[in-house]
mmCIF file of C-alpha atoms in Angstrom:
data_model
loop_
_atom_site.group_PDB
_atom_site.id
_atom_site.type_symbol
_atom_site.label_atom_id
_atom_site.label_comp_id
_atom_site.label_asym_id
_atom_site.label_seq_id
_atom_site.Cartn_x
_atom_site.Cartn_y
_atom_site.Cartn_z
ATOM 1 C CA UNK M 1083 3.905 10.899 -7.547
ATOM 2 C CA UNK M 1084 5.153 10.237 -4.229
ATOM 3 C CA UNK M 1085 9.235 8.127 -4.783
ATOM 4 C CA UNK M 1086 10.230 5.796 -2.240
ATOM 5 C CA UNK M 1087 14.009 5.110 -2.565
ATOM 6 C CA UNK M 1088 15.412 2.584 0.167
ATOM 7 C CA UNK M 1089 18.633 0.361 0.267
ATOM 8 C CA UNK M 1090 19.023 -3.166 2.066
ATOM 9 C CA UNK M 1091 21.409 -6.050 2.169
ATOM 10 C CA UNK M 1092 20.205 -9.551 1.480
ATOM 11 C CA UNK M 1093 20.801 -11.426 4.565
ATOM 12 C CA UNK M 1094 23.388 -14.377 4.362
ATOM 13 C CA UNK M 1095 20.647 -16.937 6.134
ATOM 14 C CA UNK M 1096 18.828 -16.064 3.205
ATOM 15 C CA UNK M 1097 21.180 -17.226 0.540
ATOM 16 C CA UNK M 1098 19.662 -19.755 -1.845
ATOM 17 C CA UNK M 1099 16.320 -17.615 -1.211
ATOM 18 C CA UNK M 1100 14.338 -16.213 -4.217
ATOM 19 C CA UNK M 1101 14.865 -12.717 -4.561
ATOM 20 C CA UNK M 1102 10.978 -12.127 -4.316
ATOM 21 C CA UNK M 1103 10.877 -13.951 -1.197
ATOM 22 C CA UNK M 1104 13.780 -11.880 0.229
ATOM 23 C CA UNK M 1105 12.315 -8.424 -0.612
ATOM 24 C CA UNK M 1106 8.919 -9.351 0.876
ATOM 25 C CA UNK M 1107 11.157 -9.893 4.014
ATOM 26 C CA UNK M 1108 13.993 -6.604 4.080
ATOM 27 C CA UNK M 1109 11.091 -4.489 2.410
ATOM 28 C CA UNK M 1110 8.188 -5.793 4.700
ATOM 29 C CA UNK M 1111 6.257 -2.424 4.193
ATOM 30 C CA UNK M 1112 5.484 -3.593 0.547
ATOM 31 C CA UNK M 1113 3.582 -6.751 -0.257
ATOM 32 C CA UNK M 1114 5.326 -9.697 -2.589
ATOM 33 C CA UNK M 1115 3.138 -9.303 -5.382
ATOM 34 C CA UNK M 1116 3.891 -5.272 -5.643
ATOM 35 C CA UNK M 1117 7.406 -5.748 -5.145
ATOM 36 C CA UNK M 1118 7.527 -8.707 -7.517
ATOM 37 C CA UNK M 1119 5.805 -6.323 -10.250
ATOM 38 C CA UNK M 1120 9.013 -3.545 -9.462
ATOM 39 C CA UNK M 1121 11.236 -6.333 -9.646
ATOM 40 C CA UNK M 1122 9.918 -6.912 -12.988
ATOM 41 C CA UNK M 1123 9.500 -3.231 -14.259
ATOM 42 C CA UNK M 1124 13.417 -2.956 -12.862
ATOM 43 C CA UNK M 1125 12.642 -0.394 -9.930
ATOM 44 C CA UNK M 1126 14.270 -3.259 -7.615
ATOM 45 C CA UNK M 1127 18.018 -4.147 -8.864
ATOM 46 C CA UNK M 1128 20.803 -6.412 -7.526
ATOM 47 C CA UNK M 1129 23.939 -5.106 -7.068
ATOM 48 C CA UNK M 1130 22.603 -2.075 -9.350
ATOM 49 C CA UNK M 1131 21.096 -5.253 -11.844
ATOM 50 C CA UNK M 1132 17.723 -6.196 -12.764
ATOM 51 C CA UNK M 1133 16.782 -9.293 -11.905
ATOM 52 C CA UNK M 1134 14.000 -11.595 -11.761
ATOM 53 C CA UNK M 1135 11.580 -12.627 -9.260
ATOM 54 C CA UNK M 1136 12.630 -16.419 -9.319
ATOM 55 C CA UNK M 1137 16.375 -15.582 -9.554
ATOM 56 C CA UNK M 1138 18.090 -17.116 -6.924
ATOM 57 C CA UNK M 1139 20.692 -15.513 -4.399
ATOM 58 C CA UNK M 1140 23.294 -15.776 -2.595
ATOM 59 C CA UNK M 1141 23.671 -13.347 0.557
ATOM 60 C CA UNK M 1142 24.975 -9.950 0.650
ATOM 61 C CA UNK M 1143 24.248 -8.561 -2.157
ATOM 62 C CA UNK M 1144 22.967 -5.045 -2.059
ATOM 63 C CA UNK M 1145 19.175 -4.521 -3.188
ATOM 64 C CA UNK M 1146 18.000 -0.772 -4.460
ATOM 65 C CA UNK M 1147 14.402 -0.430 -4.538
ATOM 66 C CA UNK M 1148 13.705 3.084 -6.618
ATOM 67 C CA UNK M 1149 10.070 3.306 -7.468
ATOM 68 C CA UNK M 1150 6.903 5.327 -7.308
ATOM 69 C CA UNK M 1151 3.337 4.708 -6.618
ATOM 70 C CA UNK M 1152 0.837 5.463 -9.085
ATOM 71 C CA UNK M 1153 -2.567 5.640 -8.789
ATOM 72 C CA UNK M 1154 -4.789 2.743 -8.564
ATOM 73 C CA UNK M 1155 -7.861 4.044 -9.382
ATOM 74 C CA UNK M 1156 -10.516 5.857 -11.831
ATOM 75 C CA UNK M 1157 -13.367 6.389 -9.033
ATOM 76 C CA UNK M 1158 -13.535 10.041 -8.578
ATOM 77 C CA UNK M 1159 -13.910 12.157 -4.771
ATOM 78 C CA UNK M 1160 -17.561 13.252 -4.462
ATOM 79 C CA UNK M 1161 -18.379 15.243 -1.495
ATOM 80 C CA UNK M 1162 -20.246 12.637 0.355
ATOM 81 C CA UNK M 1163 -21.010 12.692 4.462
ATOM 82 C CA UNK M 1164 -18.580 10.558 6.538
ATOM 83 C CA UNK M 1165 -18.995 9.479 10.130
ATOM 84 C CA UNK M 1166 -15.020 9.211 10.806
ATOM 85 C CA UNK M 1167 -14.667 7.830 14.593
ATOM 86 C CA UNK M 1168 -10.860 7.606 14.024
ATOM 87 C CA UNK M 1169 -8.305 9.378 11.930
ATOM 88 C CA UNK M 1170 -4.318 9.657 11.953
ATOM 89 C CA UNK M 1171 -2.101 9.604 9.473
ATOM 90 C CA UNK M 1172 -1.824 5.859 9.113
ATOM 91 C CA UNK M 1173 -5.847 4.555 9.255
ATOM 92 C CA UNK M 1174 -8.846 5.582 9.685
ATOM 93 C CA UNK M 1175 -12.078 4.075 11.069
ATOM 94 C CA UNK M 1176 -15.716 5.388 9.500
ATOM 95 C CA UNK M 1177 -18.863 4.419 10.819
ATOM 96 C CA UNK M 1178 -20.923 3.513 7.759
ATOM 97 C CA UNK M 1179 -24.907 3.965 7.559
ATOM 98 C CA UNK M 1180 -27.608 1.416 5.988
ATOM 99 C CA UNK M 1181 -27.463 2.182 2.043
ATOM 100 C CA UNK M 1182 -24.097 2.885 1.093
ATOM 101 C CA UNK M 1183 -22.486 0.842 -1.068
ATOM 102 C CA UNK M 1184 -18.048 0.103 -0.421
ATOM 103 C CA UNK M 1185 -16.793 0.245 -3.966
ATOM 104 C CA UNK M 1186 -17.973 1.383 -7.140
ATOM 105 C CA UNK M 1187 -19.601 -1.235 -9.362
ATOM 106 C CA UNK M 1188 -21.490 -2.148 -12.543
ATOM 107 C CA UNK M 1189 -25.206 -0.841 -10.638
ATOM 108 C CA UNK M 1190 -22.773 1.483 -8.817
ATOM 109 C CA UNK M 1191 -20.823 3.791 -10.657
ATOM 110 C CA UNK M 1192 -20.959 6.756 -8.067
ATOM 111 C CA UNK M 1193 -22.130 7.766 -4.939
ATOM 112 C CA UNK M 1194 -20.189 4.798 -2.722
ATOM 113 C CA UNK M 1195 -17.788 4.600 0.414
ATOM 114 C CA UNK M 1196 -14.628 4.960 -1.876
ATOM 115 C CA UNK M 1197 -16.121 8.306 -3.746
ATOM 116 C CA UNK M 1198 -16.804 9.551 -0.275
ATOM 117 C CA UNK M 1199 -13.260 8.629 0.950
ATOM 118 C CA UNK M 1200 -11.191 10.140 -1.941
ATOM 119 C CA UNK M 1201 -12.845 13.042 -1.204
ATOM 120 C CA UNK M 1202 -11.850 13.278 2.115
ATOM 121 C CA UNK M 1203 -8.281 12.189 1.371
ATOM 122 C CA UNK M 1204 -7.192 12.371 -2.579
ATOM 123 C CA UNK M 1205 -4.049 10.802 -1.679
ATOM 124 C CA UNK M 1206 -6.036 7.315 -1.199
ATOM 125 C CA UNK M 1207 -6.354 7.141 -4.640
ATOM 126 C CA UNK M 1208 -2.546 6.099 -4.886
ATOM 127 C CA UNK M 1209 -3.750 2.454 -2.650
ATOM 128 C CA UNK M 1210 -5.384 -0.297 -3.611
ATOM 129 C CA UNK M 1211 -9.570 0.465 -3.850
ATOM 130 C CA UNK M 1212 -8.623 3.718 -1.845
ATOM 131 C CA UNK M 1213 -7.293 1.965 1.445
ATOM 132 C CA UNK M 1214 -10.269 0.048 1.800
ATOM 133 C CA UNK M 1215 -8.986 -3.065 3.182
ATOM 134 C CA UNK M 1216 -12.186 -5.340 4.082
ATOM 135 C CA UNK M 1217 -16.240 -4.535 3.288
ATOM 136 C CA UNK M 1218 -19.208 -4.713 4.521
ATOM 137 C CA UNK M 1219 -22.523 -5.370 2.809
ATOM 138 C CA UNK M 1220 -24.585 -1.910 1.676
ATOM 139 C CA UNK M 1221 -27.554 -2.392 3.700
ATOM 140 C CA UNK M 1222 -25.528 -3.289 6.643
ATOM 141 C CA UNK M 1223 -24.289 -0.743 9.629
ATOM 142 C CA UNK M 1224 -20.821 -0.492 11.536
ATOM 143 C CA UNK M 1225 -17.336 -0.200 11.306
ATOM 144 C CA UNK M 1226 -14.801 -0.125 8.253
ATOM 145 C CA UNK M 1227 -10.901 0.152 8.906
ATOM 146 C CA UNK M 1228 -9.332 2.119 5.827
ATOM 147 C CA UNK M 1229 -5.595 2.270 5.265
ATOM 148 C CA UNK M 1230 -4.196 5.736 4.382
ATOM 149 C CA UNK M 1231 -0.430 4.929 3.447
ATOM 150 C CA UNK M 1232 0.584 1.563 1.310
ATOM 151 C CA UNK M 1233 2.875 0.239 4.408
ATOM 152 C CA UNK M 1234 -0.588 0.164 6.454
ATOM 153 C CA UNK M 1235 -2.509 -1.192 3.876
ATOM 154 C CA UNK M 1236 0.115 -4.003 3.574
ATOM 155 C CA UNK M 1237 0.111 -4.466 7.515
ATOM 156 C CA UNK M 1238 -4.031 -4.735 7.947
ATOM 157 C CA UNK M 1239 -4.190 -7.117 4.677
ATOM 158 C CA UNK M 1240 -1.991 -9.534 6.519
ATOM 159 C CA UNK M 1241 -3.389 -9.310 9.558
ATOM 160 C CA UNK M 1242 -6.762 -9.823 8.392
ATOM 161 C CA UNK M 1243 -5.031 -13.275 6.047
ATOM 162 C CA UNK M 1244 -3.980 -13.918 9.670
ATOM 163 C CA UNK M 1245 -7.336 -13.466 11.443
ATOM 164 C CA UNK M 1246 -6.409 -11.667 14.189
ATOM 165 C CA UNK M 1247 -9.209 -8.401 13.273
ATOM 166 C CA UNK M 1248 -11.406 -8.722 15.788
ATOM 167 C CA UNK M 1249 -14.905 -8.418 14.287
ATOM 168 C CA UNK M 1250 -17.868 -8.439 15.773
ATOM 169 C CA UNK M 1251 -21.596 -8.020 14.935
ATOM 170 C CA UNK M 1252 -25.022 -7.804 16.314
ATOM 171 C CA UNK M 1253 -28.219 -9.127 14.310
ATOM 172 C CA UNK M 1254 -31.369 -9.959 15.116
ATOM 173 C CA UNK M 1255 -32.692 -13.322 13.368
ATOM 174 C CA UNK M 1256 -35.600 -15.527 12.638
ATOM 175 C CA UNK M 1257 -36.390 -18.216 15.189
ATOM 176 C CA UNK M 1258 -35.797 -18.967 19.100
ATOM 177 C CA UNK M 1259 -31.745 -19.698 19.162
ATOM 178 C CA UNK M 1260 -31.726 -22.352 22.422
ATOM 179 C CA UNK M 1261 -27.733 -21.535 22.691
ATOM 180 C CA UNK M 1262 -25.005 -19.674 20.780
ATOM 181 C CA UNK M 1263 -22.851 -21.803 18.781
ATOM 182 C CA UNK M 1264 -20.358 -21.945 15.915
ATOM 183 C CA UNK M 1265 -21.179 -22.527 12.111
ATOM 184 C CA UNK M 1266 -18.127 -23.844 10.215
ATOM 185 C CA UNK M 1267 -18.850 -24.341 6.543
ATOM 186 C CA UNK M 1268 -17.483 -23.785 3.555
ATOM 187 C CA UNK M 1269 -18.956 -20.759 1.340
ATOM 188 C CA UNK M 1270 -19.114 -19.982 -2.560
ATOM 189 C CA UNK M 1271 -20.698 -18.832 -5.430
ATOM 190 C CA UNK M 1272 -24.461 -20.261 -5.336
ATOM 191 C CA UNK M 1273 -24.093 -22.979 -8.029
ATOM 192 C CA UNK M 1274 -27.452 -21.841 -9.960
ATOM 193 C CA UNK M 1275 -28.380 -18.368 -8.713
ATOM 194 C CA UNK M 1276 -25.363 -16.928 -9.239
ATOM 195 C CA UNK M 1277 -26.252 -13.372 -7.048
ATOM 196 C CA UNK M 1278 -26.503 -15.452 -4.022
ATOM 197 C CA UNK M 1279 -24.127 -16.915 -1.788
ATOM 198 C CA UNK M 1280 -24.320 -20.690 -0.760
ATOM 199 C CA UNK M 1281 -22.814 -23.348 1.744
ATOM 200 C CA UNK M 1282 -21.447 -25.460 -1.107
ATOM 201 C CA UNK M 1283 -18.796 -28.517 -0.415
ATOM 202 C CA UNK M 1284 -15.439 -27.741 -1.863
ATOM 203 C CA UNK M 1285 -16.275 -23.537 -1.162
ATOM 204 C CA UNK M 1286 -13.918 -21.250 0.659
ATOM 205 C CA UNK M 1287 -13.344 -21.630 4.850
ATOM 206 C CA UNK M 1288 -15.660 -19.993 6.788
ATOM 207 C CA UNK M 1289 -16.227 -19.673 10.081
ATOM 208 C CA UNK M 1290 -19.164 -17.753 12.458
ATOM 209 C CA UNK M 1291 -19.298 -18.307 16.067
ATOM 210 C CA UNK M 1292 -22.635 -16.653 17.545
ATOM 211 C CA UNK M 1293 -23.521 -16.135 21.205
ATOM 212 C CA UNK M 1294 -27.300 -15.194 22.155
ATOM 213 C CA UNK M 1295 -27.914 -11.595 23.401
ATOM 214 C CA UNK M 1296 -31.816 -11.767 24.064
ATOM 215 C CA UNK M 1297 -34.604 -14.086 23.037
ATOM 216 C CA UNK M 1298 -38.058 -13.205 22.057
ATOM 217 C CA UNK M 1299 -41.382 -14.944 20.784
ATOM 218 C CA UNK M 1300 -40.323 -15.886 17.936
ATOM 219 C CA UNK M 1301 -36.832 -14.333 17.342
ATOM 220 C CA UNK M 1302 -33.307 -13.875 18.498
ATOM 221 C CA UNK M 1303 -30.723 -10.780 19.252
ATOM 222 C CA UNK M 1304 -27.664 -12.314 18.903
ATOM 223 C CA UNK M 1305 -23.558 -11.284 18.945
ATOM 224 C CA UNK M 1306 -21.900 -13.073 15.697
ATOM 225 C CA UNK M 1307 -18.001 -12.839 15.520
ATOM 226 C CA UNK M 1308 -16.270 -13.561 12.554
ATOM 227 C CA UNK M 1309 -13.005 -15.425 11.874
ATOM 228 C CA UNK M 1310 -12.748 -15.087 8.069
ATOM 229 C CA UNK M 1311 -14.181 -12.582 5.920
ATOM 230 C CA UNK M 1312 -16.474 -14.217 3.297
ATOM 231 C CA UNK M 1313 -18.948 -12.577 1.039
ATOM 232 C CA UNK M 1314 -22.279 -12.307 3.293
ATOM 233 C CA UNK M 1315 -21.033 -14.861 4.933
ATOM 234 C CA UNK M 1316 -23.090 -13.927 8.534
ATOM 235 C CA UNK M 1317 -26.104 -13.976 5.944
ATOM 236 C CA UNK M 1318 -25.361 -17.472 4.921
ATOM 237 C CA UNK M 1319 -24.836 -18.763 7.984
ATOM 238 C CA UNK M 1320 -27.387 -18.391 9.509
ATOM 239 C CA UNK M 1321 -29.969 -19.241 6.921
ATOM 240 C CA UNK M 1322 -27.703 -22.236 6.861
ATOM 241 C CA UNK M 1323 -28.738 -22.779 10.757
ATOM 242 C CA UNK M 1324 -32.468 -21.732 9.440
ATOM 243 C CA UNK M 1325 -32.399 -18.430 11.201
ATOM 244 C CA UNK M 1326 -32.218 -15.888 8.492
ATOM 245 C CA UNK M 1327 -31.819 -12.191 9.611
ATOM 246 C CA UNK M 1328 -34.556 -10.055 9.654
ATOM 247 C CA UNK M 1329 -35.422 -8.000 6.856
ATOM 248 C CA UNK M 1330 -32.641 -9.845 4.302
ATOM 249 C CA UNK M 1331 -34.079 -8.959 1.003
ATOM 250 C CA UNK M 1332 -31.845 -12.194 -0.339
ATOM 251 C CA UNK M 1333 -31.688 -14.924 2.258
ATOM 252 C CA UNK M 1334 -34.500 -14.234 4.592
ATOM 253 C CA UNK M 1335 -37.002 -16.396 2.844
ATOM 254 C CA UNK M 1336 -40.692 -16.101 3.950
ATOM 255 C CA UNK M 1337 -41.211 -13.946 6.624
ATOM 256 C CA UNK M 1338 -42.690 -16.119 9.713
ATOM 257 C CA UNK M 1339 -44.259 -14.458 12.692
ATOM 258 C CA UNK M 1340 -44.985 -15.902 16.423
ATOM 259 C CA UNK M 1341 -48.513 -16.633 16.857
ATOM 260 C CA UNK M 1342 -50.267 -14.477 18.542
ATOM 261 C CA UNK M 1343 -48.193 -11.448 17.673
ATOM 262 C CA UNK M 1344 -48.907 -8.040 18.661
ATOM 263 C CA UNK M 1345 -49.911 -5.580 16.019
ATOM 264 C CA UNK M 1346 -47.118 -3.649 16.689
ATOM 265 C CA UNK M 1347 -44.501 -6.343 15.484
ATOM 266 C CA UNK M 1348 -47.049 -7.429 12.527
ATOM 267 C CA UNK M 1349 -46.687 -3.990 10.956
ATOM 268 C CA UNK M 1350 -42.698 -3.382 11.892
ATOM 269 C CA UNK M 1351 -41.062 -6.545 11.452
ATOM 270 C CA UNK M 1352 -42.298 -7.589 7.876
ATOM 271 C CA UNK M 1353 -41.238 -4.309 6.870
ATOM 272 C CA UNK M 1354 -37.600 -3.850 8.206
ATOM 273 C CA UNK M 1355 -36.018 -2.106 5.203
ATOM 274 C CA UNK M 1356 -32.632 -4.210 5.548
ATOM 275 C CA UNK M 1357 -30.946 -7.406 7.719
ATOM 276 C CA UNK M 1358 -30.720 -6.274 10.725
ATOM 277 C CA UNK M 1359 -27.100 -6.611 11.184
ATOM 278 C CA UNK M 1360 -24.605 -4.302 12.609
ATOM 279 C CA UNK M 1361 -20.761 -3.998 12.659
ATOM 280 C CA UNK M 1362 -20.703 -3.548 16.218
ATOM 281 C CA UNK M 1363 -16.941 -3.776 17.248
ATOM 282 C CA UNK M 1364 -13.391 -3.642 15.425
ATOM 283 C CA UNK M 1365 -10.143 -4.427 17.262
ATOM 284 C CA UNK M 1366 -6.759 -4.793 15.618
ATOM 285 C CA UNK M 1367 -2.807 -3.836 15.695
ATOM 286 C CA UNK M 1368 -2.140 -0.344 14.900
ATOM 287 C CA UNK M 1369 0.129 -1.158 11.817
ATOM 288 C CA UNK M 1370 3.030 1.691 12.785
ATOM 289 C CA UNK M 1371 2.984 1.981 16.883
ATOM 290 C CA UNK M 1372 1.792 -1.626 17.216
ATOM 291 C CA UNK M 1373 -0.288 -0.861 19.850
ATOM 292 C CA UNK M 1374 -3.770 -2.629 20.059
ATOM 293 C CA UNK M 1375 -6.898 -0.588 19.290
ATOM 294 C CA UNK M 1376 -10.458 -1.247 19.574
ATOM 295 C CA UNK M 1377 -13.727 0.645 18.462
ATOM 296 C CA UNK M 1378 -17.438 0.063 19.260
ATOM 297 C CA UNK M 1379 -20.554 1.700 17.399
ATOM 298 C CA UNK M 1380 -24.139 1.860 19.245
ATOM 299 C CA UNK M 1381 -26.777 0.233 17.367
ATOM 300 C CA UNK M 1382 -28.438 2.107 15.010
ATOM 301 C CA UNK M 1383 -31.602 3.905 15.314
ATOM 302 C CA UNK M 1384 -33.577 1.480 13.260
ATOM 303 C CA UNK M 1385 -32.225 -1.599 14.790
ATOM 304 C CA UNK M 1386 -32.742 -0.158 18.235
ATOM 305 C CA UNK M 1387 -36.624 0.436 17.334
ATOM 306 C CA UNK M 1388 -36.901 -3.029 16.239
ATOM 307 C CA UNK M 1389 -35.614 -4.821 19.578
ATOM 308 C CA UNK M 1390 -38.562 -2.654 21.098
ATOM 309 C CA UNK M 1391 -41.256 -4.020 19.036
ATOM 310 C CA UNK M 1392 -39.982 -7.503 19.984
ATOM 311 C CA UNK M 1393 -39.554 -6.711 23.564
ATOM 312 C CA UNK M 1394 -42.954 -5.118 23.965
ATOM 313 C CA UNK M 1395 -44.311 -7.618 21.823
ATOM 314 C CA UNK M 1396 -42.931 -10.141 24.764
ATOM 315 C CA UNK M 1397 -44.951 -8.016 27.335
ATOM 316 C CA UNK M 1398 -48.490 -8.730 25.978
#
């Protein structure tokens, strides 16, 4: 297993700190809770000491951290296409189609982003859930940043805690939208059905500010950017704002239909295999040259289709 063996002096402004809160600062690469578990296991000493994470210091004493990283998963590689936009040796960013799901799971076992990635690079499986670092939904399109060493992972965690990803998505939802607008409510476990996701008082932050692309008959092409990462949390939101997205097998509730609509859209739109939601855009720091990157993915075939039923639909 890859060894990491590095040496740093506790800075004297720090004395009085815990020593957890002082290796999460000289050994920023790491985050607190791995380096608090090699504290523990003795793979960081004090002045060639173990120690504990809550022990307190004083300033200059000399901190050896000796350890190696093991791997942090049983999902096996499986030779599984991947639409990789960008690759170095620090990230990569993979375009991910309708129907695959991010991590293995209890209906999921195989066949997922995470199979697909160990495959490509075996060495993920020594990061936590193979470098995968945020998720989207299986039915939904776009962009995915993965991590490929722990330093990066550690770097695009925290800046996603800090919200400064950019994400942004395109969807096409239920309703005439007058203007875009922002939806900031809290979001957790459905209280009864406990596969869905719910606005509920006293759930995590969440916020969804939504700007509107193109309007129809009866429904909306809108740009949704996100400023935390919640659990279908577009999804919610706008059901919340009673425009569900089209095609949602879970929140799009009955499917309503402009009167007067063209055969065209009565045959395509009830049948949209999946929300109509894409990834569209991903910007954030690169985690070793600190230079700012940005991707974009077109819209996929199926979502492109469907803005032309609406649009010709408009034209009768």
């Amino acid at each position: 297993m890859p060894e990491i063996q590095l040496q740093a002096s506790v800075p004297v402004d720090m004395a009085g700190a815990r020593l957890d809160q002082v290796a999460a600062q000289v050994f920023a690469d790491y985050s607190r809770e791995r380096l608090k578990d090699w504290i523990k296991d003795g793979r960081l000493t004090v002045n060639g000491h173990p120690g504990k994470p809550k022990d307190r210091v004083f300033g200059g004493e000399e901190l050896l951290l000796a350890a190696e990283l093991s791997v942090e998963t049983t999902a096996l590689g499986e030779d599984i296409a991947l639409n990789i936009i960008y690759e170095d040796e620090y990230l990569l960013v993979v375009d991910k189609p309708a129907g695959l799901v991010v991590h293995p799971g209890a209906g999921n076992p195989g066949g997922t982003l995470m199979n697909a990635l160990l495959h490509h690079c075996p060495d993920l499986e020594l990061l936590p859930r193979a470098g995968i670092v945020h998720r989207i939904d299986k039915d939904t399109t776009g962009l995915l940043v993965v991590a490929k060493t722990l330093p990066a992972h550690t770097d695009l965690v925290a800046q996603l805690s800090e919200k400064s990803v950019y994400r942004e998505y395109e969807a096409v939802v239920v309703g005439m939208m007058t203007a875009g607008g922002t939806v900031n409510e809290p979001i957790e476990r459905h209280p009864v059905d406990r596969v869905r996701m719910a606005v509920v008082e006293g759930g995590k932050p969440a916020v969804t500010h939504y700007r509107v692309l193109e309007r129809f008959r009866g429904h909306t092409h809108v740009r949704v950017q996100l400023e935390t990462g919640r659990t279908h949390q577009i999804r919610v939101h706008m059901l919340h704002i009673s425009h569900p997205l089209v095609g949602d097998p879970v929140y799009g509730g009955r499917m309503r239909l402009p009167k007067g609509a063209s055969q065209a859209l009565i045959k395509y739109v009830p049948r949209f295999p999946r929300q109509a939601l894409h990834a569209r855009r991903l910007g954030l720091v690169h985690p070793v040259t600190g230079g700012a990157m940005s991707w974009e993915s077109p819209l996929p075939a199926d979502m492109v289709e469907l803005l032309g039923v609406l649009r010709a639909d408009m034209a009768e």
